PDB file of C-alpha atoms in Angstrom:
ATOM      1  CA  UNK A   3     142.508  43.051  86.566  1.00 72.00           C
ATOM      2  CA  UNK A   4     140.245  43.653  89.230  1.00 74.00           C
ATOM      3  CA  UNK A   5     140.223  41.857  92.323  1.00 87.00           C
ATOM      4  CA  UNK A   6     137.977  42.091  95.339  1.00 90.00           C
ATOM      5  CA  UNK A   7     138.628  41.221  99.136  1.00 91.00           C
ATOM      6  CA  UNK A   8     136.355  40.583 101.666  1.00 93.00           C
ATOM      7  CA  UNK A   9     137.161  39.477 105.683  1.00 90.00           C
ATOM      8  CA  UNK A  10     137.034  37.692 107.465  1.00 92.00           C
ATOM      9  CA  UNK A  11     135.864  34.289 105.971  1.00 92.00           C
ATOM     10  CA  UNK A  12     134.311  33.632 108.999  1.00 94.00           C
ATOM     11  CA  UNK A  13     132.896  35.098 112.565  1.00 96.00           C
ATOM     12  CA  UNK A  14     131.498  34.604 115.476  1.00 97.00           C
ATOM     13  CA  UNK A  15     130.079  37.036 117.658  1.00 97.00           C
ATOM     14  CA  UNK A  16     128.074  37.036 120.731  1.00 97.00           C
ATOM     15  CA  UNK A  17     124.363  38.657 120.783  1.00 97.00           C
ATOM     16  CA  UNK A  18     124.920  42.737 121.484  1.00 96.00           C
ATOM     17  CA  UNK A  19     128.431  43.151 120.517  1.00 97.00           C
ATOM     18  CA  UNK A  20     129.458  44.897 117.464  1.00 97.00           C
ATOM     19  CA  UNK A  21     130.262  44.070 113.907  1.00 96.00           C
ATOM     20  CA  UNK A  22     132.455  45.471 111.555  1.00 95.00           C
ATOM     21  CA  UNK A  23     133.241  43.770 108.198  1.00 96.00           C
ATOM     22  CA  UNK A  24     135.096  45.242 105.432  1.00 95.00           C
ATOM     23  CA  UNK A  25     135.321  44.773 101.791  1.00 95.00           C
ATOM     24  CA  UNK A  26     138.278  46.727  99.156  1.00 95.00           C
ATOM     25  CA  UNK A  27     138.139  46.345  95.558  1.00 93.00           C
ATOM     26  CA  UNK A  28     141.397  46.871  93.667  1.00 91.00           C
ATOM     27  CA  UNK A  29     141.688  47.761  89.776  1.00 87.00           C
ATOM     28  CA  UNK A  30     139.087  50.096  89.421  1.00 84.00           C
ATOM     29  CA  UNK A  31     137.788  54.003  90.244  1.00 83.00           C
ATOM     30  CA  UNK A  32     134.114  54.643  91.500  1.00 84.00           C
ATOM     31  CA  UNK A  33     132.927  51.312  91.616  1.00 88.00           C
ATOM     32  CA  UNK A  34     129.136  50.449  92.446  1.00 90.00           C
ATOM     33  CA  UNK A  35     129.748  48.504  95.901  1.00 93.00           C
ATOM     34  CA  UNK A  36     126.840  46.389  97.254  1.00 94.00           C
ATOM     35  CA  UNK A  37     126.352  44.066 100.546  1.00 95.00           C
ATOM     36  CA  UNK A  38     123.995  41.118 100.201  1.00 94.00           C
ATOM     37  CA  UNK A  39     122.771  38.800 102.770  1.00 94.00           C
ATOM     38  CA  UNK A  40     122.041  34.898 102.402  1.00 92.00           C
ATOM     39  CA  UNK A  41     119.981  33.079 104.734  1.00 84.00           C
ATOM     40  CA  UNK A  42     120.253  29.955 105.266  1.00 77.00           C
ATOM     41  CA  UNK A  43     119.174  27.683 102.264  1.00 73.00           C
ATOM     42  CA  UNK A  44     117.636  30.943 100.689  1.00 75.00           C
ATOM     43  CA  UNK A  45     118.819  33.402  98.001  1.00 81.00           C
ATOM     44  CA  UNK A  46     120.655  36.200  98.269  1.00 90.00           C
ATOM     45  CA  UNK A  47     119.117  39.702  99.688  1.00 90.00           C
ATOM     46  CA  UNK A  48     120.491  43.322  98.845  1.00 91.00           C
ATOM     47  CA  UNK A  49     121.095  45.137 101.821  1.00 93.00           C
ATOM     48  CA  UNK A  50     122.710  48.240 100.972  1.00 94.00           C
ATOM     49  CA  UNK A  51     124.676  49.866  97.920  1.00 92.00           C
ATOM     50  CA  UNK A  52     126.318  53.219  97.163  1.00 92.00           C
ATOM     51  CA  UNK A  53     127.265  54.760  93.899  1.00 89.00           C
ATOM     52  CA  UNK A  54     130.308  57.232  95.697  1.00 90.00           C
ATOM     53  CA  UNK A  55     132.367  58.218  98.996  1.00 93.00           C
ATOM     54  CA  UNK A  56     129.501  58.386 101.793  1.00 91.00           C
ATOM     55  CA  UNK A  57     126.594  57.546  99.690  1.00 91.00           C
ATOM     56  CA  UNK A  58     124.766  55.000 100.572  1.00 92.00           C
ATOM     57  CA  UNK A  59     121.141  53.406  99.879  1.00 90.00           C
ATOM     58  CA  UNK A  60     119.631  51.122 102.273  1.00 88.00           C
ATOM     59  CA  UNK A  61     117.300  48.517 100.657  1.00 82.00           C
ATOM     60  CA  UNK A  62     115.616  47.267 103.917  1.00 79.00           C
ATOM     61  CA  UNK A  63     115.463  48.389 107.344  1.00 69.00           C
ATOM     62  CA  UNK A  64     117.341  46.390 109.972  1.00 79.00           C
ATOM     63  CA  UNK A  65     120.230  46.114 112.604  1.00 89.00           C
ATOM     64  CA  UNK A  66     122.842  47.320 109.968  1.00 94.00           C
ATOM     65  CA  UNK A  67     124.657  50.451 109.044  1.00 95.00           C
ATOM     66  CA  UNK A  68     126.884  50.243 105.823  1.00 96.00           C
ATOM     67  CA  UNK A  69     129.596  53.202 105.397  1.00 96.00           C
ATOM     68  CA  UNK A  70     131.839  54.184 102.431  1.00 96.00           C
ATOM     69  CA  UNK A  71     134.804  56.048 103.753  1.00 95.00           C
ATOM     70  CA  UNK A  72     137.112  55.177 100.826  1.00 93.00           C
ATOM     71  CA  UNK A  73     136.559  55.030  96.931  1.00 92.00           C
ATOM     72  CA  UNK A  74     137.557  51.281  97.126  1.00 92.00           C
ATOM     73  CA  UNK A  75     136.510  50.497 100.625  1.00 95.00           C
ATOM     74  CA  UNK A  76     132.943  49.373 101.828  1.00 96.00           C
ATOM     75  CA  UNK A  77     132.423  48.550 105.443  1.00 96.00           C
ATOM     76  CA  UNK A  78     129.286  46.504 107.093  1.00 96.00           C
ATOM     77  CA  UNK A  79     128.702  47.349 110.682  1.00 96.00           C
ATOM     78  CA  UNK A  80     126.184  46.544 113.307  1.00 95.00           C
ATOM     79  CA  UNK A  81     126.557  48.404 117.152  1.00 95.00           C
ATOM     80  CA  UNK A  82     124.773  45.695 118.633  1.00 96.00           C
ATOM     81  CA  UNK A  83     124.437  42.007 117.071  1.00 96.00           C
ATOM     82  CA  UNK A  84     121.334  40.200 117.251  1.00 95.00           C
ATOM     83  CA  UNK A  85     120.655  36.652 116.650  1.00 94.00           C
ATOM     84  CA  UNK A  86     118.806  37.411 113.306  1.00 91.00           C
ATOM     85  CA  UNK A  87     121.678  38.976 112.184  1.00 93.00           C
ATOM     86  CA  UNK A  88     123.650  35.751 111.903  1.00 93.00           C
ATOM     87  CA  UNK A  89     124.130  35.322 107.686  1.00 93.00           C
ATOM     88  CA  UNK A  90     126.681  34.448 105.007  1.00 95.00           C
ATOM     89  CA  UNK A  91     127.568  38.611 103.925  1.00 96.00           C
ATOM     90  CA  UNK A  92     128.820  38.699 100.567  1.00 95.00           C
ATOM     91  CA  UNK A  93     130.201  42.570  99.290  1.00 96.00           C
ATOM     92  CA  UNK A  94     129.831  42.762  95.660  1.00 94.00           C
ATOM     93  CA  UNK A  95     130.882  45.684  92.761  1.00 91.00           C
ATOM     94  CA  UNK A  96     129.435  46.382  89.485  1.00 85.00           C
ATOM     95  CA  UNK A  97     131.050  46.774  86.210  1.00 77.00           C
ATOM     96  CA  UNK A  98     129.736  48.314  83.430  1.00 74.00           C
ATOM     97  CA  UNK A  99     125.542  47.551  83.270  1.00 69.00           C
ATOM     98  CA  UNK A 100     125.436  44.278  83.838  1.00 70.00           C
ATOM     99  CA  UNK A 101     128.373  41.987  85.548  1.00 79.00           C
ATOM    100  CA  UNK A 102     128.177  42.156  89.362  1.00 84.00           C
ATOM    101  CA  UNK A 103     131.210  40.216  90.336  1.00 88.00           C
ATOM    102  CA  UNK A 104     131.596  38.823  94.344  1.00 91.00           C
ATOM    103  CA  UNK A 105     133.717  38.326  97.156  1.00 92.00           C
ATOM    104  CA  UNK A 106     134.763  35.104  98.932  1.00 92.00           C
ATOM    105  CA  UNK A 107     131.785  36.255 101.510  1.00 94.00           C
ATOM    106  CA  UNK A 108     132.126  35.959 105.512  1.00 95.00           C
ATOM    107  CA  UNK A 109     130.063  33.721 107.637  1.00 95.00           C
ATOM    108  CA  UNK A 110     128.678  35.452 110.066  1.00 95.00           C
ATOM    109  CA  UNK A 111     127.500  33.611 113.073  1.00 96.00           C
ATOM    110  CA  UNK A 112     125.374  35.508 116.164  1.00 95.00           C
ATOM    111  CA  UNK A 113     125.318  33.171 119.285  1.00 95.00           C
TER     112      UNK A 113
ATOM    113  CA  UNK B 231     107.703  44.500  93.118  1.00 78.00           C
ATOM    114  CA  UNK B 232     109.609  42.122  91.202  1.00 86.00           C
ATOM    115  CA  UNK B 233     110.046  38.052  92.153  1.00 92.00           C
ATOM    116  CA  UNK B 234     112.237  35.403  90.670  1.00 96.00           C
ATOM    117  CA  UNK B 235     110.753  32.035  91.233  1.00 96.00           C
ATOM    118  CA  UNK B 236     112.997  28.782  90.681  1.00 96.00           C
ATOM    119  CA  UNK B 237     110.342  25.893  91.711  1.00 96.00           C
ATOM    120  CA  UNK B 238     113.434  23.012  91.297  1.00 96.00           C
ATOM    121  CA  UNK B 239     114.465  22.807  94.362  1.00 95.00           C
ATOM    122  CA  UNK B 240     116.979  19.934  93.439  1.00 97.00           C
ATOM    123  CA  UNK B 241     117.930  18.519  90.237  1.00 97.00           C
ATOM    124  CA  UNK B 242     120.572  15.733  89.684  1.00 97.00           C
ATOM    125  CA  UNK B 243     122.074  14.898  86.294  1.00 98.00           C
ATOM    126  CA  UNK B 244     124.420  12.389  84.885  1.00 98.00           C
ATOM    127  CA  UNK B 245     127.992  13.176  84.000  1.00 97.00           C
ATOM    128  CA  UNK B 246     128.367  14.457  80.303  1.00 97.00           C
ATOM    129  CA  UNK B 247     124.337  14.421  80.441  1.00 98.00           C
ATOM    130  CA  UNK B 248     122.410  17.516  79.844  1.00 98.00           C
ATOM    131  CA  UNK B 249     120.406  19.266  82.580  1.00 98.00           C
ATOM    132  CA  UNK B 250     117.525  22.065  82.022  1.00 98.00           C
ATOM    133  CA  UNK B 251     117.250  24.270  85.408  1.00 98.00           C
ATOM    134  CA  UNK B 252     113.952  26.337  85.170  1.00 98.00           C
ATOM    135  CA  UNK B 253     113.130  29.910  86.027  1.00 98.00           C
ATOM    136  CA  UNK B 254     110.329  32.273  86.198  1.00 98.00           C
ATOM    137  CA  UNK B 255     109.897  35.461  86.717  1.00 97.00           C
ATOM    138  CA  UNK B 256     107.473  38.484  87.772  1.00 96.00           C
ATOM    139  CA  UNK B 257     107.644  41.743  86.290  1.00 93.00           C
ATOM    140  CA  UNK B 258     105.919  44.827  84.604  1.00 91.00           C
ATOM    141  CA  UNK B 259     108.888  46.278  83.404  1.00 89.00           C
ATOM    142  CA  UNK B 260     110.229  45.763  80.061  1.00 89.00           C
ATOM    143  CA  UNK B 261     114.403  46.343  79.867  1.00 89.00           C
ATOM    144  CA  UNK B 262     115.741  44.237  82.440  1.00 92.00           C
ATOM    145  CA  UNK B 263     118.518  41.949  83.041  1.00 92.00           C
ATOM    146  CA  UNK B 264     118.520  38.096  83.448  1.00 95.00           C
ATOM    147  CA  UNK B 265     121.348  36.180  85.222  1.00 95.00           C
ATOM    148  CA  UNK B 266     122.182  32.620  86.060  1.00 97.00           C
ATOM    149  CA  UNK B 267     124.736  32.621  88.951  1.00 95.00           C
ATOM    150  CA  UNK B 268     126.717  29.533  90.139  1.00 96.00           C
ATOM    151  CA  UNK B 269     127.714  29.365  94.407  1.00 94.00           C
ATOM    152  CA  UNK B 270     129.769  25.884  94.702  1.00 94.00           C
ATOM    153  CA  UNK B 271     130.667  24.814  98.041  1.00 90.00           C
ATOM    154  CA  UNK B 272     132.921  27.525  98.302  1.00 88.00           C
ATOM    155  CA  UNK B 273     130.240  29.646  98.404  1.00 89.00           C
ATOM    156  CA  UNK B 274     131.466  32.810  95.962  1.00 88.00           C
ATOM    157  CA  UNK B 275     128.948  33.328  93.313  1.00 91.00           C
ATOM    158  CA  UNK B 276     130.281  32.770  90.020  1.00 92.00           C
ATOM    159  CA  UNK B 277     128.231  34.448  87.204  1.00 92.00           C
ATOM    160  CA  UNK B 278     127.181  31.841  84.247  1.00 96.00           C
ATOM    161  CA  UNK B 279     125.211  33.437  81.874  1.00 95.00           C
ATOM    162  CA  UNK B 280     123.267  36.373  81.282  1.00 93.00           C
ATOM    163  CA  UNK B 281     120.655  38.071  79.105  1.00 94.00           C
ATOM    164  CA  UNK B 282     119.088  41.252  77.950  1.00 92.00           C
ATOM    165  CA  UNK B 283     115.353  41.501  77.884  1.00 92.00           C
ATOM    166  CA  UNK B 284     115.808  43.460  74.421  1.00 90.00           C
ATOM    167  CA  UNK B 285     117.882  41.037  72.982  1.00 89.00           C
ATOM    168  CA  UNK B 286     115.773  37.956  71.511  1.00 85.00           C
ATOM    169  CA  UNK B 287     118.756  35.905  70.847  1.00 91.00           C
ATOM    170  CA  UNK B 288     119.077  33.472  73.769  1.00 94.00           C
ATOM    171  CA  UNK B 289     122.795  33.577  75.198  1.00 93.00           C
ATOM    172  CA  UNK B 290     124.800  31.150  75.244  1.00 93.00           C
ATOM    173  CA  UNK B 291     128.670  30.566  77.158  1.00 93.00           C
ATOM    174  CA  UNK B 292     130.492  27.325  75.711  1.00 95.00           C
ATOM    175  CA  UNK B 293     128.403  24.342  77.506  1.00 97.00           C
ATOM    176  CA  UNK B 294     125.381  27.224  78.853  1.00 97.00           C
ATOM    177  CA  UNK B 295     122.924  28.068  77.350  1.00 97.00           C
ATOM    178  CA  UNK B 296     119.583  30.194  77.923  1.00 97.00           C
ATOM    179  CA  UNK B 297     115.935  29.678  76.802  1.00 97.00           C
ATOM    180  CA  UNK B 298     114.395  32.894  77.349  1.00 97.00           C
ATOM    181  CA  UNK B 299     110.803  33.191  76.615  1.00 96.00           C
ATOM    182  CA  UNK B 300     109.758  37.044  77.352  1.00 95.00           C
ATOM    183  CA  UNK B 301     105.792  36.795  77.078  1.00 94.00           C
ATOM    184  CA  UNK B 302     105.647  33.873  79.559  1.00 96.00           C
ATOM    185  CA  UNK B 303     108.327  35.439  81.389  1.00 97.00           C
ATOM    186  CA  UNK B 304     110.563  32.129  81.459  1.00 97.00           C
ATOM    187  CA  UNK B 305     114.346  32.054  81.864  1.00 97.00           C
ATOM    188  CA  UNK B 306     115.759  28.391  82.222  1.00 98.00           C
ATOM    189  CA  UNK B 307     119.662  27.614  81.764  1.00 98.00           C
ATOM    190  CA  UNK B 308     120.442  24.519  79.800  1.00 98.00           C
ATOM    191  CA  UNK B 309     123.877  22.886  81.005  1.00 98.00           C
ATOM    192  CA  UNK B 310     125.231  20.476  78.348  1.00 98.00           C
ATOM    193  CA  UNK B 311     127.868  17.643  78.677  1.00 97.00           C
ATOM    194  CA  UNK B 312     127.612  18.056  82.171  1.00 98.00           C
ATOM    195  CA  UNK B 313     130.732  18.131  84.361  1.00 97.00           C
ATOM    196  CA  UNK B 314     130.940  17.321  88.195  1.00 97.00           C
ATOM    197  CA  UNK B 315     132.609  20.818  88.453  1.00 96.00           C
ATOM    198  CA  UNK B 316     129.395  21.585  87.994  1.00 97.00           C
ATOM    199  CA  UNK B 317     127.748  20.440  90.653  1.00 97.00           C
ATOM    200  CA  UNK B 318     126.656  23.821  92.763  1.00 97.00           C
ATOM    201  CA  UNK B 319     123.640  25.757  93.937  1.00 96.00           C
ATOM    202  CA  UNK B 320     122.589  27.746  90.762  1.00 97.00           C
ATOM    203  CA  UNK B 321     120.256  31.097  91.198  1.00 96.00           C
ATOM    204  CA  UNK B 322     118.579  32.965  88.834  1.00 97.00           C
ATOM    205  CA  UNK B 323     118.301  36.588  89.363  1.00 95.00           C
ATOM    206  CA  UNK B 324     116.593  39.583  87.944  1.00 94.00           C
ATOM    207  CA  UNK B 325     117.971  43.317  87.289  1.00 90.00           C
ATOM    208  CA  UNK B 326     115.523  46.229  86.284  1.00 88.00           C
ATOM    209  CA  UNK B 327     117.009  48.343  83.581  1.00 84.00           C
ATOM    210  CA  UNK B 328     115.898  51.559  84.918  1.00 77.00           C
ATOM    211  CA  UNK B 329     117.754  53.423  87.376  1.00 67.00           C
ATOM    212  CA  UNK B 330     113.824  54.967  89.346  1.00 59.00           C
ATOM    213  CA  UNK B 331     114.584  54.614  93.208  1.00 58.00           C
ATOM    214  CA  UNK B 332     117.482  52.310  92.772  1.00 61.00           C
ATOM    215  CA  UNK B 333     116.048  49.606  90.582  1.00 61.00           C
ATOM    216  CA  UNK B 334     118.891  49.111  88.890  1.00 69.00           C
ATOM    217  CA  UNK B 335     121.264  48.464  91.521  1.00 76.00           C
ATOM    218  CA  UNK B 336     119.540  45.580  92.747  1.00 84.00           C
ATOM    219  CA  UNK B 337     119.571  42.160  91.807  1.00 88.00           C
ATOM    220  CA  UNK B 338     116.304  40.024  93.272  1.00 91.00           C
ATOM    221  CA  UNK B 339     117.351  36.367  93.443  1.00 93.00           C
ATOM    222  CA  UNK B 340     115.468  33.455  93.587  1.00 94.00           C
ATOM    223  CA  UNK B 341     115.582  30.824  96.627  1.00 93.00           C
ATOM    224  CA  UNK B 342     118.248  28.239  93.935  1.00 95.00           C
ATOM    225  CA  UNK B 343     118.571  24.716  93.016  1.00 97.00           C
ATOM    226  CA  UNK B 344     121.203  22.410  93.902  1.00 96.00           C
ATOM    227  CA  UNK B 345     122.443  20.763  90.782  1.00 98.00           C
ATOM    228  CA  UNK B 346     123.954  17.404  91.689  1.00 98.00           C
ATOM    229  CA  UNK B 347     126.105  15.718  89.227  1.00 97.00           C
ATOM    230  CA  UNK B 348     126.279  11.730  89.315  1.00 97.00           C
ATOM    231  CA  UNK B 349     129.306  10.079  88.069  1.00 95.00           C
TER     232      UNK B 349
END
């Protein structure tokens, strides 16, 4: 079955340094792979998504930079943090048309 | 642009009692997606439910259940013989069907309600 893996649960990070967060998904080939933002007490907001090895989309501009160096492998970064950036990150994957299935998510806190 | 509007902020429910979350929705498209996800405290979102805009038969997942009305673009999950496993923030979200700049790689929430089950 597939499985997806997401880390760390949970970081803190001072304003300006930089982020890396990393998300695999096991048990399956050429997966959709998304990151989504919450905010606190607010949905959750697409921030980028890619369909292959080093394609990605971005959905809105910001402090980010999402990379795809692996089939399987979908990495978050930032080069410098910003307050604003502090979230709870969730990676997701698609299968088939419809299910979009989630990781554990990180918590992501910019002091 | 699309927007998914849940105006139940909080809802609270007895145990084994049934609960209707409501849902609405803004579109000009017609294929799309509907979902109902479920984020406990543990904070993974768990998909519930989920419907096709072509499909008029609402869908339905042993105690969840969907009342989709297309024309007044209405989407609310019915949760019967609630259970306190229950008890989570619950979002509805929207998925175009059509793949024009990325539509249909992107899910547009809306802001949740926090189902709270009484025992």
């Amino acid at each position: 079955s597939q499985t997806i893996h997401q880390w760390p649960a949970t970081l803190v990070q001072p304003v300006g340094s930089p982020l890396s967060l990393e998300c695999t998904v096991e048990g399956t080939s050429n997966p959709n792979l998304y990151w989504y933002r919450q905010a606190a007490g607010r949905g959750l907001q697409l921030l980028f998504y890619s369909v292959g090895i080093g394609q990605i989309s971005s959905e809105v501009p910001q402090n980010l930079s999402a990379s795809r160096p692996q089939d399987r492998q979908f990495i978050l970064s930032s080069k410098k943090l910003l307050l604003s950036d502090s979230g709870f990150y969730l990676c997701a994957w698609r299968e088939g048309r419809e299910k979009l299935f989630f990781g554990s998510g990180t918590q992501l806190s910019v002091l | 642009a699309q927007t998914v509007t849940q105006s139940q902020p909080e809802m609270s429910v007895q145990e084994a009692e049934t609960v209707t979350l409501s849902c609405t929705y803004d579109t000009s498209e017609s294929d799309y997606y509907l979902f109902w996800y479920k984020q406990p405290p543990s904070r993974q979102m768990i998909l519930v439910i989920r419907q096709e805009a072509y499909k008029q038969q609402n869908a339905t997942e042993n105690r969840f259940s969907v009342n989709f009305q297309k024309a007044a673009k209405s989407f609310s999950l019915k949760i019967s013989d609630s259970q306190l496993g229950d008890a989570a923030m619950y979002f509805c979200a929207y998925r175009s069907a059509y793949s024009w700049q990325g539509g249909s790689e992107k899910l547009v929430f809306g802001k949740g309600t926090k189902l709270t089950v009484n025992p």
